[in-house]
Amino acid sequence: MLLFIGCEKPFSPKGQYEQKLAVFAILSNGSDTQYVRVLKTYDPPGFNPYDVLQDQAVRGAAVTVSQGGLVVQYRETTVPRSDASRFDDNVVAYMAFPYRVRTGKTHTLDVLTPLDGSVQTSVIVPDTGYLKLSNPMMLSLSRVRDGTAEDLGVQAFISPLTYGCLIRFFLEYDVLQDSTWVRMRTEVPKFVFIVDTTQYYGFPKLVRRGSAPGPPGSLQLEGSMFFVTAYKAKVNELQRQYGNGLWIRRALFVLTQVEKNLYTYYNITNGYQDAISIRTDLPDWTNINGGLGLFGAMVTDSVYYDIPN
């Protein structure tokens, strides 16, 4: 005898819904303008969240960031939307200007809304770091042309509060346009490779620190390498494009340090984005107490080197 036991309620892949605030903000020393986005979650009528065509921004919120005894009030504003494929209105955000974050210090975010409750969280901004090129003479264009240049070694000194870092290399150059020299900038790849006679560039990515964090206020050494073949390929590309109307002036190396919250969020949202992995799940992660989203921090430092011909 077979016994069939069924459920009276139909199965649904949608779980129980609870509306929450979603808050996103990244503090940066690279600007004197800071932004916070405040939204609320939503329950789509079907199973596709992209069926909802109205942005869920929360207006009229009280948004502050405090550090020590200083409390900065953010004001509501709108920012032009770069991608209007789904939402065609401007982005509602909260802005503080002028506001310079303090490196090495704890900053606390408070959001209070008229109807949707409140959330709070904190983040520690990494200390200021610095960069040093171990062999700056290898930037020489004459060395690149005669083949005596070597790979460029970059030393980065990072904060013990830093969880991940990114080192980038740019060329600043002047281009002759209508009898006027115009300053321009382009990023130099970390390496170059060729597939079927087609040249491809590989650029640096945000990576987890390799050194152990030191005591508060100290700086630890990280290293990176830019291959001379990539540097030469970029120089040759510029020379082909501008010919005699080109003057390569200087190299800019930029260090970006991110703390643990931003590094974790970045890796989760960018995880499994390759040609091999088939996972489609993304774990829920947030450091917003009582809500969803991210409150993170990043610090950017840079150094220039003149490029001899």
mmCIF file of C-alpha atoms in Angstrom:
data_model
loop_
_atom_site.group_PDB
_atom_site.id
_atom_site.type_symbol
_atom_site.label_atom_id
_atom_site.label_comp_id
_atom_site.label_asym_id
_atom_site.label_seq_id
_atom_site.Cartn_x
_atom_site.Cartn_y
_atom_site.Cartn_z
ATOM 1 C CA MET A 1 0.000 0.000 0.000
ATOM 2 C CA LEU A 2 1.278 3.434 -0.916
ATOM 3 C CA LEU A 3 0.645 6.386 1.320
ATOM 4 C CA PHE A 4 0.824 9.892 -0.126
ATOM 5 C CA ILE A 5 1.144 12.805 2.241
ATOM 6 C CA GLY A 6 0.872 16.268 0.678
ATOM 7 C CA CYS A 7 0.984 19.844 1.850
ATOM 8 C CA GLU A 8 -2.149 21.911 1.866
ATOM 9 C CA LYS A 9 -0.221 25.081 0.999
ATOM 10 C CA PRO A 10 1.349 25.460 -2.480
ATOM 11 C CA PHE A 11 5.126 25.651 -2.592
ATOM 12 C CA SER A 12 6.691 29.066 -3.190
ATOM 13 C CA PRO A 13 10.424 29.791 -3.560
ATOM 14 C CA LYS A 14 9.892 33.210 -1.974
ATOM 15 C CA GLY A 15 10.552 33.328 1.751
ATOM 16 C CA GLN A 16 9.011 35.554 4.350
ATOM 17 C CA TYR A 17 9.550 39.214 3.498
ATOM 18 C CA GLU A 18 10.679 41.831 6.013
ATOM 19 C CA GLN A 19 11.210 45.397 4.839
ATOM 20 C CA LYS A 20 14.514 46.917 5.902
ATOM 21 C CA LEU A 21 16.573 50.003 5.265
ATOM 22 C CA ALA A 22 19.449 49.640 2.812
ATOM 23 C CA VAL A 23 22.248 52.166 3.339
ATOM 24 C CA PHE A 24 25.368 52.579 1.201
ATOM 25 C CA ALA A 25 28.275 54.933 1.890
ATOM 26 C CA ILE A 26 32.032 54.882 1.312
ATOM 27 C CA LEU A 27 34.145 57.491 3.061
ATOM 28 C CA SER A 28 37.166 58.649 1.072
ATOM 29 C CA ASN A 29 39.985 61.110 1.638
ATOM 30 C CA GLY A 30 40.124 61.641 -2.118
ATOM 31 C CA SER A 31 37.274 64.164 -2.087
ATOM 32 C CA ASP A 32 35.819 66.866 0.142
ATOM 33 C CA THR A 33 32.321 65.681 -0.824
ATOM 34 C CA GLN A 34 30.865 62.562 0.822
ATOM 35 C CA TYR A 35 27.636 60.772 -0.123
ATOM 36 C CA VAL A 36 25.185 58.400 1.578
ATOM 37 C CA ARG A 37 22.387 56.552 -0.197
ATOM 38 C CA VAL A 38 19.320 55.503 1.797
ATOM 39 C CA LEU A 39 16.799 53.089 0.286
ATOM 40 C CA LYS A 40 14.258 50.550 1.465
ATOM 41 C CA THR A 41 13.986 46.959 0.381
ATOM 42 C CA TYR A 42 10.945 45.835 -1.619
ATOM 43 C CA ASP A 43 8.976 42.680 -2.327
ATOM 44 C CA PRO A 44 8.516 42.268 -6.115
ATOM 45 C CA PRO A 45 5.121 40.976 -7.271
ATOM 46 C CA GLY A 46 6.769 38.026 -8.988
ATOM 47 C CA PHE A 47 10.187 36.427 -8.749
ATOM 48 C CA ASN A 48 12.195 38.964 -10.755
ATOM 49 C CA PRO A 49 13.333 42.005 -8.730
ATOM 50 C CA TYR A 50 13.989 43.896 -11.971
ATOM 51 C CA ASP A 51 10.256 44.014 -12.625
ATOM 52 C CA VAL A 52 10.112 46.902 -10.135
ATOM 53 C CA LEU A 53 10.775 50.051 -12.168
ATOM 54 C CA GLN A 54 10.604 52.657 -9.395
ATOM 55 C CA ASP A 55 13.680 53.495 -7.337
ATOM 56 C CA GLN A 56 13.134 52.812 -3.637
ATOM 57 C CA ALA A 57 14.993 55.866 -2.352
ATOM 58 C CA VAL A 58 14.037 57.185 1.090
ATOM 59 C CA ARG A 59 13.538 60.933 1.321
ATOM 60 C CA GLY A 60 13.457 63.176 4.357
ATOM 61 C CA ALA A 61 15.958 61.157 6.397
ATOM 62 C CA ALA A 62 18.246 62.634 9.047
ATOM 63 C CA VAL A 63 21.767 61.480 8.143
ATOM 64 C CA THR A 64 24.857 62.274 10.205
ATOM 65 C CA VAL A 65 28.444 61.063 10.431
ATOM 66 C CA SER A 66 30.276 61.722 13.678
ATOM 67 C CA GLN A 67 33.951 61.490 14.574
ATOM 68 C CA GLY A 68 34.956 62.343 18.112
ATOM 69 C CA GLY A 69 33.031 65.460 19.038
ATOM 70 C CA LEU A 70 32.407 66.504 15.426
ATOM 71 C CA VAL A 71 28.973 65.703 13.989
ATOM 72 C CA VAL A 72 28.417 66.377 10.273
ATOM 73 C CA GLN A 73 24.844 66.711 9.002
ATOM 74 C CA TYR A 74 24.234 65.440 5.454
ATOM 75 C CA ARG A 75 21.666 67.209 3.292
ATOM 76 C CA GLU A 76 19.327 65.641 0.752
ATOM 77 C CA THR A 77 20.191 66.178 -2.903
ATOM 78 C CA THR A 78 19.831 64.590 -6.330
ATOM 79 C CA VAL A 79 22.596 63.391 -8.637
ATOM 80 C CA PRO A 80 22.248 62.683 -12.388
ATOM 81 C CA ARG A 81 21.875 58.963 -13.028
ATOM 82 C CA SER A 82 24.600 57.523 -15.278
ATOM 83 C CA ASP A 83 22.504 54.505 -16.332
ATOM 84 C CA ALA A 84 18.826 55.178 -17.072
ATOM 85 C CA SER A 85 18.066 51.757 -18.549
ATOM 86 C CA ARG A 86 15.926 50.826 -15.530
ATOM 87 C CA PHE A 87 15.249 54.028 -13.592
ATOM 88 C CA ASP A 88 14.890 57.278 -15.518
ATOM 89 C CA ASP A 89 14.863 59.728 -12.598
ATOM 90 C CA ASN A 90 17.804 61.316 -10.802
ATOM 91 C CA VAL A 91 19.513 59.520 -7.920
ATOM 92 C CA VAL A 92 18.366 60.666 -4.480
ATOM 93 C CA ALA A 93 21.334 60.896 -2.107
ATOM 94 C CA TYR A 94 22.527 62.671 1.026
ATOM 95 C CA MET A 95 25.641 64.833 0.712
ATOM 96 C CA ALA A 96 28.130 66.511 3.035
ATOM 97 C CA PHE A 97 30.320 69.325 1.652
ATOM 98 C CA PRO A 98 32.943 70.359 2.498
ATOM 99 C CA TYR A 99 33.843 67.324 4.583
ATOM 100 C CA ARG A 100 37.290 65.757 4.860
ATOM 101 C CA VAL A 101 37.432 62.420 6.634
ATOM 102 C CA ARG A 102 40.152 61.834 9.220
ATOM 103 C CA THR A 103 42.472 58.932 8.540
ATOM 104 C CA GLY A 104 43.076 56.453 11.348
ATOM 105 C CA LYS A 105 39.872 57.491 13.123
ATOM 106 C CA THR A 106 36.486 55.877 13.818
ATOM 107 C CA HIS A 107 33.503 57.425 12.008
ATOM 108 C CA THR A 108 29.907 56.598 13.028
ATOM 109 C CA LEU A 109 26.961 56.792 10.639
ATOM 110 C CA ASP A 110 23.412 57.421 11.932
ATOM 111 C CA VAL A 111 20.337 57.329 9.702
ATOM 112 C CA LEU A 112 16.878 58.194 11.050
ATOM 113 C CA THR A 113 13.901 58.083 8.682
ATOM 114 C CA PRO A 114 10.363 59.423 9.204
ATOM 115 C CA LEU A 115 8.599 56.096 8.517
ATOM 116 C CA ASP A 116 11.164 53.317 8.114
ATOM 117 C CA GLY A 117 13.110 53.370 11.368
ATOM 118 C CA SER A 118 16.794 53.999 11.979
ATOM 119 C CA VAL A 119 20.175 52.311 11.598
ATOM 120 C CA GLN A 120 23.674 52.952 12.904
ATOM 121 C CA THR A 121 27.145 51.622 12.182
ATOM 122 C CA SER A 122 30.828 52.597 12.408
ATOM 123 C CA VAL A 123 33.985 52.249 10.363
ATOM 124 C CA ILE A 124 37.667 52.955 11.038
ATOM 125 C CA VAL A 125 39.355 54.817 8.178
ATOM 126 C CA PRO A 126 42.855 53.476 7.365
ATOM 127 C CA ASP A 127 45.893 55.631 8.096
ATOM 128 C CA THR A 128 47.654 57.558 5.358
ATOM 129 C CA GLY A 129 50.197 55.461 3.463
ATOM 130 C CA TYR A 130 52.769 56.220 0.818
ATOM 131 C CA LEU A 131 54.451 54.792 -2.283
ATOM 132 C CA LYS A 132 58.045 54.575 -3.418
ATOM 133 C CA LEU A 133 59.423 53.375 -6.754
ATOM 134 C CA SER A 134 62.438 51.157 -6.106
ATOM 135 C CA ASN A 135 64.059 51.837 -9.501
ATOM 136 C CA PRO A 136 62.751 55.164 -10.938
ATOM 137 C CA MET A 137 65.579 55.318 -13.490
ATOM 138 C CA MET A 138 63.761 52.542 -15.369
ATOM 139 C CA LEU A 139 61.077 55.056 -16.355
ATOM 140 C CA SER A 140 63.550 56.561 -18.845
ATOM 141 C CA LEU A 141 62.111 56.529 -22.370
ATOM 142 C CA SER A 142 65.582 56.047 -23.854
ATOM 143 C CA ARG A 143 65.988 52.864 -21.762
ATOM 144 C CA VAL A 144 62.606 51.663 -23.024
ATOM 145 C CA ARG A 145 63.630 52.313 -26.614
ATOM 146 C CA ASP A 146 67.069 50.661 -26.417
ATOM 147 C CA GLY A 147 65.822 47.669 -24.390
ATOM 148 C CA THR A 148 67.833 48.325 -21.199
ATOM 149 C CA ALA A 149 64.829 49.131 -19.011
ATOM 150 C CA GLU A 150 63.745 46.594 -16.400
ATOM 151 C CA ASP A 151 60.492 45.809 -14.631
ATOM 152 C CA LEU A 152 59.290 48.582 -12.318
ATOM 153 C CA GLY A 153 59.156 47.656 -8.631
ATOM 154 C CA VAL A 154 56.764 49.631 -6.435
ATOM 155 C CA GLN A 155 56.928 49.673 -2.633
ATOM 156 C CA ALA A 156 53.730 50.504 -0.759
ATOM 157 C CA PHE A 157 53.642 51.305 2.945
ATOM 158 C CA ILE A 158 50.154 50.601 4.269
ATOM 159 C CA SER A 159 48.172 51.069 7.466
ATOM 160 C CA PRO A 160 47.589 48.238 9.973
ATOM 161 C CA LEU A 161 43.871 49.039 9.486
ATOM 162 C CA THR A 162 44.113 48.156 5.795
ATOM 163 C CA TYR A 163 42.642 44.855 4.620
ATOM 164 C CA GLY A 164 43.168 45.194 0.873
ATOM 165 C CA CYS A 165 45.139 47.487 -1.387
ATOM 166 C CA LEU A 166 45.454 48.471 -5.021
ATOM 167 C CA ILE A 167 48.479 50.041 -6.723
ATOM 168 C CA ARG A 168 47.950 51.734 -10.101
ATOM 169 C CA PHE A 169 50.346 53.357 -12.578
ATOM 170 C CA PHE A 170 49.406 56.280 -14.855
ATOM 171 C CA LEU A 171 51.224 58.291 -17.489
ATOM 172 C CA GLU A 172 50.594 62.010 -17.779
ATOM 173 C CA TYR A 173 51.419 63.474 -21.162
ATOM 174 C CA ASP A 174 50.843 66.571 -23.296
ATOM 175 C CA VAL A 175 49.211 66.348 -26.718
ATOM 176 C CA LEU A 176 49.429 69.096 -29.342
ATOM 177 C CA GLN A 177 45.891 70.064 -30.355
ATOM 178 C CA ASP A 178 45.308 73.131 -32.551
ATOM 179 C CA SER A 179 48.653 74.686 -31.577
ATOM 180 C CA THR A 180 47.923 74.124 -27.871
ATOM 181 C CA TRP A 181 49.469 71.534 -25.567
ATOM 182 C CA VAL A 182 46.719 69.681 -23.681
ATOM 183 C CA ARG A 183 47.476 67.597 -20.563
ATOM 184 C CA MET A 184 46.065 64.039 -20.641
ATOM 185 C CA ARG A 185 46.369 60.860 -18.554
ATOM 186 C CA THR A 186 46.187 57.137 -19.253
ATOM 187 C CA GLU A 187 46.595 54.048 -17.084
ATOM 188 C CA VAL A 188 49.547 51.737 -17.688
ATOM 189 C CA PRO A 189 48.770 48.004 -17.517
ATOM 190 C CA LYS A 190 50.527 45.683 -15.121
ATOM 191 C CA PHE A 191 51.278 43.163 -17.867
ATOM 192 C CA VAL A 192 50.591 42.548 -21.543
ATOM 193 C CA PHE A 193 49.949 39.322 -23.416
ATOM 194 C CA ILE A 194 49.250 38.372 -27.031
ATOM 195 C CA VAL A 195 46.669 35.876 -28.299
ATOM 196 C CA ASP A 196 46.530 35.182 -32.029
ATOM 197 C CA THR A 197 48.436 38.392 -32.819
ATOM 198 C CA THR A 198 45.979 40.444 -30.709
ATOM 199 C CA GLN A 199 47.477 42.379 -27.796
ATOM 200 C CA TYR A 200 45.668 42.417 -24.443
ATOM 201 C CA TYR A 201 46.372 44.429 -21.312
ATOM 202 C CA GLY A 202 46.069 43.178 -17.732
ATOM 203 C CA PHE A 203 45.467 45.815 -15.056
ATOM 204 C CA PRO A 204 46.008 45.663 -11.288
ATOM 205 C CA LYS A 205 43.202 44.456 -9.046
ATOM 206 C CA LEU A 206 42.331 45.007 -5.422
ATOM 207 C CA VAL A 207 44.107 42.277 -3.439
ATOM 208 C CA ARG A 208 44.288 41.296 0.200
ATOM 209 C CA ARG A 209 47.342 42.479 2.083
ATOM 210 C CA GLY A 210 50.222 40.018 2.353
ATOM 211 C CA SER A 211 51.927 41.504 5.391
ATOM 212 C CA ALA A 212 50.733 41.072 8.962
ATOM 213 C CA PRO A 213 49.207 44.236 10.496
ATOM 214 C CA GLY A 214 51.557 46.032 12.845
ATOM 215 C CA PRO A 215 50.830 48.132 15.946
ATOM 216 C CA PRO A 216 48.554 51.196 15.668
ATOM 217 C CA GLY A 217 50.174 54.031 13.757
ATOM 218 C CA SER A 218 52.795 51.834 12.083
ATOM 219 C CA LEU A 219 53.126 51.141 8.357
ATOM 220 C CA GLN A 220 53.879 47.789 6.740
ATOM 221 C CA LEU A 221 55.570 47.123 3.406
ATOM 222 C CA GLU A 222 53.714 45.690 0.410
ATOM 223 C CA GLY A 223 55.176 45.275 -3.061
ATOM 224 C CA SER A 224 53.986 45.260 -6.660
ATOM 225 C CA MET A 225 55.609 44.920 -10.065
ATOM 226 C CA PHE A 226 54.784 46.520 -13.410
ATOM 227 C CA PHE A 227 56.395 44.639 -16.272
ATOM 228 C CA VAL A 228 58.535 46.685 -18.630
ATOM 229 C CA THR A 229 56.860 45.000 -21.618
ATOM 230 C CA ALA A 230 53.534 46.546 -20.569
ATOM 231 C CA TYR A 231 55.106 49.967 -20.004
ATOM 232 C CA LYS A 232 56.768 49.810 -23.417
ATOM 233 C CA ALA A 233 53.533 48.685 -25.087
ATOM 234 C CA LYS A 234 51.650 51.665 -23.652
ATOM 235 C CA VAL A 235 54.404 54.133 -24.655
ATOM 236 C CA ASN A 236 54.444 52.711 -28.185
ATOM 237 C CA GLU A 237 50.660 52.951 -28.364
ATOM 238 C CA LEU A 238 50.766 56.647 -27.473
ATOM 239 C CA GLN A 239 53.542 57.336 -29.953
ATOM 240 C CA ARG A 240 51.593 55.636 -32.760
ATOM 241 C CA GLN A 241 48.508 57.651 -31.856
ATOM 242 C CA TYR A 242 50.077 61.118 -31.533
ATOM 243 C CA GLY A 243 53.446 60.961 -33.324
ATOM 244 C CA ASN A 244 55.481 64.123 -32.896
ATOM 245 C CA GLY A 245 52.585 65.816 -31.121
ATOM 246 C CA LEU A 246 53.298 63.851 -27.928
ATOM 247 C CA TRP A 247 55.302 64.791 -24.863
ATOM 248 C CA ILE A 248 55.299 62.227 -22.046
ATOM 249 C CA ARG A 249 55.870 64.225 -18.895
ATOM 250 C CA ARG A 250 55.610 62.165 -15.706
ATOM 251 C CA ALA A 251 54.490 58.956 -14.047
ATOM 252 C CA LEU A 252 51.815 58.853 -11.354
ATOM 253 C CA PHE A 253 51.568 55.930 -8.929
ATOM 254 C CA VAL A 254 48.371 55.708 -6.856
ATOM 255 C CA LEU A 255 47.851 53.620 -3.725
ATOM 256 C CA THR A 256 44.304 52.807 -2.618
ATOM 257 C CA GLN A 257 43.782 51.217 0.800
ATOM 258 C CA VAL A 258 40.429 49.775 1.880
ATOM 259 C CA GLU A 259 39.360 48.578 5.318
ATOM 260 C CA LYS A 260 37.817 45.192 6.107
ATOM 261 C CA ASN A 261 34.149 46.046 5.470
ATOM 262 C CA LEU A 262 34.725 47.480 2.013
ATOM 263 C CA TYR A 263 37.139 44.686 1.079
ATOM 264 C CA THR A 264 34.638 42.005 2.186
ATOM 265 C CA TYR A 265 31.729 43.607 0.335
ATOM 266 C CA TYR A 266 33.807 44.052 -2.816
ATOM 267 C CA ASN A 267 34.873 40.414 -2.865
ATOM 268 C CA ILE A 268 31.364 39.089 -2.250
ATOM 269 C CA THR A 269 29.734 41.236 -4.926
ATOM 270 C CA ASN A 270 32.524 40.458 -7.419
ATOM 271 C CA GLY A 271 32.908 36.792 -6.484
ATOM 272 C CA TYR A 272 32.799 34.008 -9.039
ATOM 273 C CA GLN A 273 32.864 36.480 -11.934
ATOM 274 C CA ASP A 274 34.970 34.290 -14.191
ATOM 275 C CA ALA A 275 34.591 31.893 -17.089
ATOM 276 C CA ILE A 276 34.839 28.732 -14.947
ATOM 277 C CA SER A 277 32.656 29.159 -11.857
ATOM 278 C CA ILE A 278 28.968 28.331 -12.203
ATOM 279 C CA ARG A 279 27.777 29.528 -8.790
ATOM 280 C CA THR A 280 24.998 32.096 -8.952
ATOM 281 C CA ASP A 281 24.354 32.554 -5.223
ATOM 282 C CA LEU A 282 25.644 35.557 -3.355
ATOM 283 C CA PRO A 283 25.644 35.468 0.460
ATOM 284 C CA ASP A 284 23.899 38.274 2.312
ATOM 285 C CA TRP A 285 26.508 40.427 4.020
ATOM 286 C CA THR A 286 26.174 43.811 5.667
ATOM 287 C CA ASN A 287 27.713 45.900 8.414
ATOM 288 C CA ILE A 288 24.604 48.083 8.782
ATOM 289 C CA ASN A 289 23.145 47.288 12.200
ATOM 290 C CA GLY A 290 19.413 46.717 11.804
ATOM 291 C CA GLY A 291 19.497 47.023 8.029
ATOM 292 C CA LEU A 292 21.356 46.101 4.869
ATOM 293 C CA GLY A 293 24.135 47.673 2.829
ATOM 294 C CA LEU A 294 27.656 48.923 3.426
ATOM 295 C CA PHE A 295 29.470 51.630 5.343
ATOM 296 C CA GLY A 296 33.096 51.417 4.246
ATOM 297 C CA ALA A 297 36.206 53.549 3.878
ATOM 298 C CA MET A 298 39.107 53.963 1.489
ATOM 299 C CA VAL A 299 42.248 56.071 1.518
ATOM 300 C CA THR A 300 44.146 57.166 -1.582
ATOM 301 C CA ASP A 301 47.752 58.405 -1.704
ATOM 302 C CA SER A 302 49.965 59.120 -4.699
ATOM 303 C CA VAL A 303 53.470 60.014 -5.842
ATOM 304 C CA TYR A 304 54.780 61.598 -9.066
ATOM 305 C CA TYR A 305 58.033 60.872 -10.923
ATOM 306 C CA ASP A 306 59.335 62.926 -13.832
ATOM 307 C CA ILE A 307 60.077 60.804 -16.892
ATOM 308 C CA PRO A 308 63.424 61.509 -18.593
ATOM 309 C CA ASN A 309 63.658 61.094 -22.348
#
